[in-house]
Amino acid sequence: MQPSRAAALERLAAFTPLMGRAYAEGRNFDPGPGKPAYVSALSPYIRHRLITEQEVVAAAIAAHGAEVAEKFIQEVFWRSYWKGWLAQRPAVWADYRTRVAAGLQTPPEGYAAAIAGSTGIACFDAWVEELVETGYLHNHARMWFASIWIFTLHLPWVLGADFFLRHLLDGDAASNTLSWRWVAGLHTKGKHYVARAENIARHTGGRFAPHGTLNEKPEPVQEPEPPPPRPVPDLPGVPPGPVVLLLNEDDLHPESLPLAGLQVQRVIGLCCPAARSPLGASPIVQRFVADALEDGLNRAAQHFGVPVERVALADLPDVSRHAAVVMPEAPVGWVADALRPYGVAPLRRAWDAACWPLAGRGFFPFAQHIPRLCTELIPG
């Protein structure tokens, strides 16, 4: 998978014909690595905004209509829903980070075998190998994996989420953390996702059939309720005039940023994938993020006609002494954590401003707004 906007657009064009009924009927089937599947594999590109949610949803609507492409469109909005939910409860992310750091100091029995893919559960071990080697797993396999980790192997969900985050090319703080909470039964209280051998056998075409090896009658995980939602914080305005634009790994589409009234004099880029975990990030993830940032900087140079360069966190105080620094907003996660002390002014996209405040409850109340959001946010 090439970490570039050109590759993202190529993949988008190739999958667009399948975004309608083919996706709705085939999305739960995982034929295995390298086999044709009815999932888009666009998530690493969307996660880093090498392409935007607007572009992807617009392609689906143009090709199939909103009704036929409803399932696919909902999957795109899930990512925005998760970001909005976490933006209203940032303490959930802070708690997760604290628990991961503590859990990795003395990992529980069975953890080493799980991350090595040597549990003896054939499907789980194969998914470990696929994840580590490719940086990707089919969405259905991710749910089975998480369920087996939590309910059959009896390992802490936070350590499973950390393992995913270290290896997934599309890993982000909100989607990853909250999806693991959902499987555990913590997002929708008492409703957990149970991996069943029959379901795995049917949706992997019989590649795996772990009958008799899974805990198929578990109780959901019990933890204290998360804090109530708070309003998504407003952002301070940026005075018009010359600015330095800071690109970060959360948003690498500078061409579409809301920069009205601002004069971009220079573009700098920063990524910190190793901050995903106390154990860093896999080499595959680090290379993908670094190359994606380079692609974003090259496009920014062409778009704005200004100098561009990569910088480190330690360089930001010197940059900000000479000019105002703005950046596409980093949602709750390790990038926002790393940049918070430096006073960089965030720019919020219209997509996020419209979606995030609606994510205070479950996904289905949020989903009721999707038709209106599409009308308001998709050109034409």
Short mmCIF file of C-alpha atoms in Angstrom, two decimals:
data_model
loop_
_atom_site.label_atom_id
_atom_site.label_comp_id
_atom_site.label_asym_id
_atom_site.label_seq_id
_atom_site.Cartn_x
_atom_site.Cartn_y
_atom_site.Cartn_z
CA MET A 1 0.00 0.00 0.00
CA GLN A 2 1.58 3.24 -1.19
CA PRO A 3 1.16 6.14 1.29
CA SER A 4 0.24 8.85 -1.19
CA ARG A 5 -2.81 10.78 -2.30
CA ALA A 6 -2.34 9.48 -5.85
CA ALA A 7 -2.56 5.89 -4.58
CA ALA A 8 -5.58 6.80 -2.46
CA LEU A 9 -7.41 8.27 -5.44
CA GLU A 10 -6.54 5.22 -7.54
CA ARG A 11 -7.93 2.90 -4.87
CA LEU A 12 -11.03 5.08 -4.48
CA ALA A 13 -11.73 4.91 -8.21
CA ALA A 14 -11.23 1.14 -8.26
CA PHE A 15 -13.60 0.49 -5.35
CA THR A 16 -16.31 3.03 -6.17
CA PRO A 17 -18.28 0.55 -8.36
CA LEU A 18 -18.53 -1.78 -5.33
CA MET A 19 -19.77 0.80 -2.79
CA GLY A 20 -23.43 -0.07 -3.26
CA ARG A 21 -25.10 -3.48 -3.02
CA ALA A 22 -21.84 -5.39 -3.45
CA TYR A 23 -20.44 -3.80 -0.30
CA ALA A 24 -23.65 -4.22 1.69
CA GLU A 25 -23.87 -7.93 0.84
CA GLY A 26 -20.19 -8.86 0.97
CA ARG A 27 -18.54 -6.63 3.57
CA ASN A 28 -18.60 -9.23 6.36
CA PHE A 29 -16.74 -11.89 4.38
CA ASP A 30 -12.98 -12.18 4.86
CA PRO A 31 -11.43 -14.41 2.17
CA GLY A 32 -7.92 -13.91 3.53
CA PRO A 33 -4.81 -11.85 2.77
CA GLY A 34 -4.36 -10.95 -0.87
CA LYS A 35 -7.77 -12.29 -1.91
CA PRO A 36 -10.44 -10.04 -3.51
CA ALA A 37 -12.82 -8.75 -0.85
CA TYR A 38 -15.78 -6.40 -0.71
CA VAL A 39 -14.09 -3.97 1.65
CA SER A 40 -12.48 -0.80 0.39
CA ALA A 41 -9.06 -0.84 2.16
CA LEU A 42 -9.37 2.96 2.05
CA SER A 43 -9.14 3.35 5.82
CA PRO A 44 -5.37 4.05 6.01
CA TYR A 45 -5.84 6.87 3.51
CA ILE A 46 -8.93 8.31 5.21
CA ARG A 47 -7.34 8.01 8.65
CA HIS A 48 -4.46 10.28 7.56
CA ARG A 49 -6.73 12.35 5.31
CA LEU A 50 -4.74 11.65 2.20
CA ILE A 51 -8.31 11.63 0.95
CA THR A 52 -11.16 13.18 2.89
CA GLU A 53 -14.41 11.74 4.14
CA GLN A 54 -16.24 14.19 1.88
CA GLU A 55 -14.50 12.86 -1.22
CA VAL A 56 -15.26 9.24 -0.36
CA VAL A 57 -18.93 9.81 0.51
CA ALA A 58 -19.37 12.00 -2.57
CA ALA A 59 -18.01 9.20 -4.76
CA ALA A 60 -20.44 6.70 -3.23
CA ILE A 61 -23.45 8.97 -3.69
CA ALA A 62 -22.51 9.91 -7.25
CA ALA A 63 -22.09 6.26 -8.27
CA HIS A 64 -24.97 4.61 -6.41
CA GLY A 65 -27.16 7.17 -4.68
CA ALA A 66 -27.32 7.66 -0.93
CA GLU A 67 -29.92 4.93 -0.35
CA VAL A 68 -28.14 2.12 -2.20
CA ALA A 69 -24.75 3.10 -0.73
CA GLU A 70 -26.16 3.59 2.79
CA LYS A 71 -24.08 0.85 4.46
CA PHE A 72 -20.84 2.09 2.98
CA ILE A 73 -21.62 5.72 3.82
CA GLN A 74 -22.41 4.74 7.41
CA GLU A 75 -19.01 3.07 7.73
CA VAL A 76 -17.31 6.31 6.69
CA PHE A 77 -19.34 8.24 9.26
CA TRP A 78 -18.46 5.74 12.01
CA ARG A 79 -14.94 7.19 12.06
CA SER A 80 -16.32 10.72 12.51
CA TYR A 81 -18.73 9.47 15.17
CA TRP A 82 -15.90 7.90 17.19
CA LYS A 83 -13.84 11.11 16.98
CA GLY A 84 -16.79 13.20 18.14
CA TRP A 85 -17.61 10.83 20.99
CA LEU A 86 -14.02 10.96 22.25
CA ALA A 87 -13.83 14.74 21.78
CA GLN A 88 -16.70 14.96 24.27
CA ARG A 89 -15.03 12.52 26.69
CA PRO A 90 -11.25 13.06 26.47
CA ALA A 91 -10.81 11.49 29.92
CA VAL A 92 -11.52 8.09 28.33
CA TRP A 93 -8.38 8.47 26.21
CA ALA A 94 -6.31 9.65 29.18
CA ASP A 95 -7.50 6.71 31.27
CA TYR A 96 -6.69 4.28 28.47
CA ARG A 97 -3.14 5.65 28.16
CA THR A 98 -2.56 5.36 31.89
CA ARG A 99 -3.80 1.78 31.98
CA VAL A 100 -1.72 0.73 28.98
CA ALA A 101 1.45 2.10 30.56
CA ALA A 102 0.71 0.28 33.82
CA GLY A 103 -0.30 -2.96 32.09
CA LEU A 104 2.83 -3.16 29.96
CA GLN A 105 5.09 -2.89 33.00
CA THR A 106 4.00 -6.35 34.14
CA PRO A 107 2.03 -7.99 31.31
CA PRO A 108 -0.43 -10.70 32.40
CA GLU A 109 0.01 -14.40 31.77
CA GLY A 110 -0.81 -15.26 28.17
CA TYR A 111 0.00 -11.83 26.78
CA ALA A 112 3.36 -12.85 25.28
CA ALA A 113 1.81 -15.84 23.53
CA ALA A 114 -1.05 -13.71 22.19
CA ILE A 115 1.12 -11.05 20.57
CA ALA A 116 3.46 -13.75 19.23
CA GLY A 117 0.57 -15.59 17.58
CA SER A 118 1.24 -18.78 19.51
CA THR A 119 -2.03 -19.30 21.36
CA GLY A 120 -2.95 -22.48 19.49
CA ILE A 121 -6.17 -20.86 18.22
CA ALA A 122 -5.46 -21.06 14.50
CA CYS A 123 -7.55 -18.12 13.34
CA PHE A 124 -6.28 -15.79 16.05
CA ASP A 125 -2.65 -16.73 15.43
CA ALA A 126 -3.09 -16.21 11.69
CA TRP A 127 -4.58 -12.75 12.28
CA VAL A 128 -1.61 -11.81 14.47
CA GLU A 129 0.74 -12.75 11.64
CA GLU A 130 -1.34 -10.88 9.06
CA LEU A 131 -1.54 -7.76 11.21
CA VAL A 132 2.18 -7.67 11.98
CA GLU A 133 3.23 -8.35 8.39
CA THR A 134 0.76 -6.08 6.57
CA GLY A 135 -0.47 -3.46 9.05
CA TYR A 136 -4.05 -4.33 8.17
CA LEU A 137 -6.92 -6.65 9.12
CA HIS A 138 -10.40 -7.02 7.66
CA ASN A 139 -12.91 -5.24 9.91
CA HIS A 140 -14.78 -8.45 10.76
CA ALA A 141 -11.50 -10.14 11.68
CA ARG A 142 -10.73 -7.22 14.00
CA MET A 143 -13.96 -7.84 15.90
CA TRP A 144 -13.35 -11.59 16.14
CA PHE A 145 -9.77 -10.94 17.25
CA ALA A 146 -10.79 -8.47 19.96
CA SER A 147 -13.54 -10.77 21.24
CA ILE A 148 -11.19 -13.74 21.47
CA TRP A 149 -8.54 -11.59 23.18
CA ILE A 150 -10.99 -10.38 25.82
CA PHE A 151 -13.34 -13.31 26.41
CA THR A 152 -11.38 -16.45 25.46
CA LEU A 153 -7.82 -15.43 26.36
CA HIS A 154 -9.05 -13.24 29.26
CA LEU A 155 -6.56 -10.46 28.52
CA PRO A 156 -7.15 -6.77 29.29
CA TRP A 157 -8.84 -4.97 26.43
CA VAL A 158 -6.50 -2.00 26.80
CA LEU A 159 -3.47 -4.16 25.96
CA GLY A 160 -5.23 -5.56 22.91
CA ALA A 161 -6.08 -2.05 21.77
CA ASP A 162 -2.44 -1.07 22.28
CA PHE A 163 -1.26 -4.04 20.20
CA PHE A 164 -3.58 -2.99 17.36
CA LEU A 165 -2.52 0.64 17.59
CA ARG A 166 1.16 -0.26 17.29
CA HIS A 167 0.56 -2.22 14.09
CA LEU A 168 -2.46 -0.81 12.22
CA LEU A 169 -1.76 1.57 9.34
CA ASP A 170 -5.22 3.03 9.95
CA GLY A 171 -4.97 3.06 13.73
CA ASP A 172 -6.30 6.20 15.38
CA ALA A 173 -7.06 7.03 18.97
CA ALA A 174 -10.83 7.22 18.69
CA SER A 175 -11.73 4.37 16.31
CA ASN A 176 -9.30 1.92 17.88
CA THR A 177 -9.90 2.65 21.57
CA LEU A 178 -13.67 2.90 21.30
CA SER A 179 -14.06 -0.14 19.03
CA TRP A 180 -12.30 -2.25 21.64
CA ARG A 181 -14.55 -0.79 24.32
CA TRP A 182 -17.56 -1.66 22.15
CA VAL A 183 -16.48 -5.30 21.77
CA ALA A 184 -15.94 -5.52 25.54
CA GLY A 185 -19.47 -4.28 26.22
CA LEU A 186 -18.39 -0.91 27.62
CA HIS A 187 -19.57 1.45 24.91
CA THR A 188 -23.17 0.29 24.88
CA LYS A 189 -23.46 -0.94 28.45
CA GLY A 190 -23.95 -4.69 28.66
CA LYS A 191 -23.91 -5.23 24.87
CA HIS A 192 -20.71 -7.03 23.97
CA TYR A 193 -19.56 -8.68 20.76
CA VAL A 194 -19.04 -12.44 20.98
CA ALA A 195 -16.91 -14.25 18.40
CA ARG A 196 -18.64 -17.51 17.47
CA ALA A 197 -17.02 -20.42 15.65
CA GLU A 198 -19.94 -20.82 13.23
CA ASN A 199 -19.81 -17.15 12.27
CA ILE A 200 -16.05 -17.28 11.72
CA ALA A 201 -16.32 -20.45 9.62
CA ARG A 202 -19.11 -19.01 7.45
CA HIS A 203 -17.50 -15.63 6.86
CA THR A 204 -13.99 -16.96 6.19
CA GLY A 205 -15.22 -19.49 3.65
CA GLY A 206 -14.23 -22.34 5.97
CA ARG A 207 -10.60 -21.23 6.25
CA PHE A 208 -11.07 -21.29 10.02
CA ALA A 209 -13.56 -23.22 12.11
CA PRO A 210 -12.55 -22.86 15.79
CA HIS A 211 -15.35 -25.06 17.15
CA GLY A 212 -14.91 -25.89 20.82
CA THR A 213 -12.04 -23.44 21.35
CA LEU A 214 -13.86 -20.16 22.00
CA ASN A 215 -15.74 -18.83 24.99
CA GLU A 216 -19.11 -18.22 23.34
CA LYS A 217 -21.08 -17.38 26.48
CA PRO A 218 -19.05 -14.65 28.20
CA GLU A 219 -20.28 -11.88 30.40
CA PRO A 220 -19.48 -8.32 29.29
CA VAL A 221 -16.58 -6.53 30.91
CA GLN A 222 -17.56 -4.46 33.93
CA GLU A 223 -15.98 -1.05 34.43
CA PRO A 224 -17.13 2.31 35.82
CA GLU A 225 -19.26 4.42 33.51
CA PRO A 226 -17.36 6.95 31.41
CA PRO A 227 -17.81 10.63 32.27
CA PRO A 228 -20.84 12.39 30.80
CA PRO A 229 -20.26 14.18 27.52
CA ARG A 230 -19.06 17.75 27.51
CA PRO A 231 -19.52 20.13 24.58
CA VAL A 232 -16.91 19.92 21.86
CA PRO A 233 -14.60 22.82 22.73
CA ASP A 234 -14.74 25.92 20.53
CA LEU A 235 -11.51 26.94 18.87
CA PRO A 236 -10.03 30.42 19.15
CA GLY A 237 -9.99 32.37 15.92
CA VAL A 238 -6.78 32.96 14.01
CA PRO A 239 -6.08 36.60 13.09
CA PRO A 240 -5.77 37.07 9.32
CA GLY A 241 -2.31 37.49 7.92
CA PRO A 242 0.88 35.51 7.31
CA VAL A 243 1.17 32.08 8.95
CA VAL A 244 3.28 28.96 9.01
CA LEU A 245 1.16 25.89 8.26
CA LEU A 246 2.03 22.80 10.30
CA LEU A 247 0.95 19.52 8.69
CA ASN A 248 0.57 16.57 11.03
CA GLU A 249 -0.15 12.88 10.49
CA ASP A 250 -3.84 13.29 11.37
CA ASP A 251 -4.59 15.48 8.33
CA LEU A 252 -2.48 15.49 5.18
CA HIS A 253 -4.76 17.25 2.71
CA PRO A 254 -3.59 20.85 2.92
CA GLU A 255 -5.29 21.73 -0.37
CA SER A 256 -8.74 21.71 1.27
CA LEU A 257 -8.01 23.35 4.64
CA PRO A 258 -10.12 26.35 5.76
CA LEU A 259 -7.46 29.01 5.27
CA ALA A 260 -9.55 32.02 4.20
CA GLY A 261 -7.80 35.25 5.14
CA LEU A 262 -4.54 33.48 5.98
CA GLN A 263 -1.36 33.83 3.93
CA VAL A 264 0.70 30.65 4.07
CA GLN A 265 4.37 31.68 3.93
CA ARG A 266 5.89 28.33 4.82
CA VAL A 267 4.77 24.78 5.46
CA ILE A 268 6.34 22.47 8.01
CA GLY A 269 5.51 18.86 8.72
CA LEU A 270 5.68 16.76 11.84
CA CYS A 271 4.76 13.18 12.66
CA CYS A 272 5.20 11.17 15.84
CA PRO A 273 3.84 7.63 15.26
CA ALA A 274 6.13 6.23 17.96
CA ALA A 275 3.99 8.14 20.49
CA ARG A 276 1.12 5.73 19.82
CA SER A 277 2.28 3.46 22.62
CA PRO A 278 4.93 3.10 25.32
CA LEU A 279 6.28 0.41 22.96
CA GLY A 280 6.25 2.76 19.96
CA ALA A 281 4.90 1.74 16.57
CA SER A 282 5.85 -1.00 14.13
CA PRO A 283 8.39 -0.25 11.37
CA ILE A 284 5.60 -0.62 8.79
CA VAL A 285 3.51 2.04 10.53
CA GLN A 286 6.45 4.40 10.99
CA ARG A 287 7.42 4.16 7.30
CA PHE A 288 3.83 4.63 6.13
CA VAL A 289 3.30 7.73 8.26
CA ALA A 290 6.66 9.28 7.34
CA ASP A 291 6.09 8.73 3.61
CA ALA A 292 2.50 10.01 3.86
CA LEU A 293 3.77 13.20 5.51
CA GLU A 294 6.35 13.61 2.75
CA ASP A 295 3.59 13.27 0.16
CA GLY A 296 1.53 15.91 1.97
CA LEU A 297 4.47 18.31 2.10
CA ASN A 298 5.21 17.85 -1.60
CA ARG A 299 1.61 18.63 -2.50
CA ALA A 300 1.64 21.64 -0.15
CA ALA A 301 4.73 23.00 -1.91
CA GLN A 302 2.96 22.76 -5.25
CA HIS A 303 -0.33 24.13 -3.95
CA PHE A 304 0.97 27.12 -2.00
CA GLY A 305 4.23 27.74 -3.85
CA VAL A 306 6.18 28.14 -0.60
CA PRO A 307 9.13 26.39 1.07
CA VAL A 308 8.37 23.17 2.97
CA GLU A 309 10.38 21.10 5.44
CA ARG A 310 10.01 18.44 8.09
CA VAL A 311 10.60 19.48 11.69
CA ALA A 312 10.79 17.90 15.13
CA LEU A 313 8.79 18.91 18.20
CA ALA A 314 11.87 20.59 19.61
CA ASP A 315 11.91 22.98 16.63
CA LEU A 316 8.42 24.40 17.25
CA PRO A 317 9.30 27.06 19.85
CA ASP A 318 11.77 28.63 17.43
CA VAL A 319 9.26 28.53 14.56
CA SER A 320 6.51 30.14 16.63
CA ARG A 321 8.78 33.00 17.71
CA HIS A 322 8.90 34.24 14.15
CA ALA A 323 5.34 33.65 12.90
CA ALA A 324 1.92 32.41 13.91
CA VAL A 325 1.67 28.63 13.45
CA VAL A 326 -1.62 27.01 12.42
CA MET A 327 -2.46 23.39 11.74
CA PRO A 328 -5.38 21.16 10.78
CA GLU A 329 -6.95 20.20 14.09
CA ALA A 330 -5.60 17.03 15.66
CA PRO A 331 -8.48 15.17 17.35
CA VAL A 332 -8.08 13.65 20.80
CA GLY A 333 -5.07 11.35 20.61
CA TRP A 334 -1.30 11.20 20.78
CA VAL A 335 -0.72 13.90 18.15
CA ALA A 336 -2.87 16.40 20.06
CA ASP A 337 -1.13 15.35 23.28
CA ALA A 338 2.31 15.97 21.75
CA LEU A 339 1.43 19.36 20.23
CA ARG A 340 -0.63 20.80 23.11
CA PRO A 341 2.31 22.48 24.93
CA TYR A 342 3.35 24.46 21.84
CA GLY A 343 0.31 26.67 21.34
CA VAL A 344 -0.26 25.86 17.68
CA ALA A 345 -3.62 27.25 16.50
CA PRO A 346 -5.88 24.46 15.20
CA LEU A 347 -8.17 24.81 12.18
CA ARG A 348 -11.37 22.74 12.31
CA ARG A 349 -12.83 21.41 9.09
CA ALA A 350 -16.53 21.93 8.38
CA TRP A 351 -16.97 18.14 8.32
CA ASP A 352 -15.73 17.74 11.88
CA ALA A 353 -17.56 20.84 13.10
CA ALA A 354 -20.83 19.37 11.80
CA CYS A 355 -20.31 15.75 12.92
CA TRP A 356 -18.57 15.83 16.28
CA PRO A 357 -21.23 17.65 18.36
CA LEU A 358 -23.81 15.03 17.28
CA ALA A 359 -21.84 12.11 18.75
CA GLY A 360 -22.78 12.48 22.41
CA ARG A 361 -24.80 9.24 22.56
CA GLY A 362 -24.83 6.00 20.57
CA PHE A 363 -24.17 5.64 16.86
CA PHE A 364 -27.77 5.11 15.83
CA PRO A 365 -29.01 8.47 17.17
CA PHE A 366 -26.01 9.96 15.35
CA ALA A 367 -26.86 8.05 12.16
CA GLN A 368 -30.25 9.72 11.96
CA HIS A 369 -28.39 12.90 11.00
CA ILE A 370 -26.38 11.30 8.16
CA PRO A 371 -28.84 12.16 5.33
CA ARG A 372 -28.87 15.81 6.41
CA LEU A 373 -25.08 15.86 6.84
CA CYS A 374 -24.62 14.48 3.34
CA THR A 375 -26.90 17.15 1.91
CA GLU A 376 -25.07 19.93 3.76
CA LEU A 377 -21.48 18.71 3.38
CA ILE A 378 -21.32 17.07 -0.04
CA PRO A 379 -21.01 19.51 -2.96
CA GLY A 380 -23.70 19.33 -5.63
#
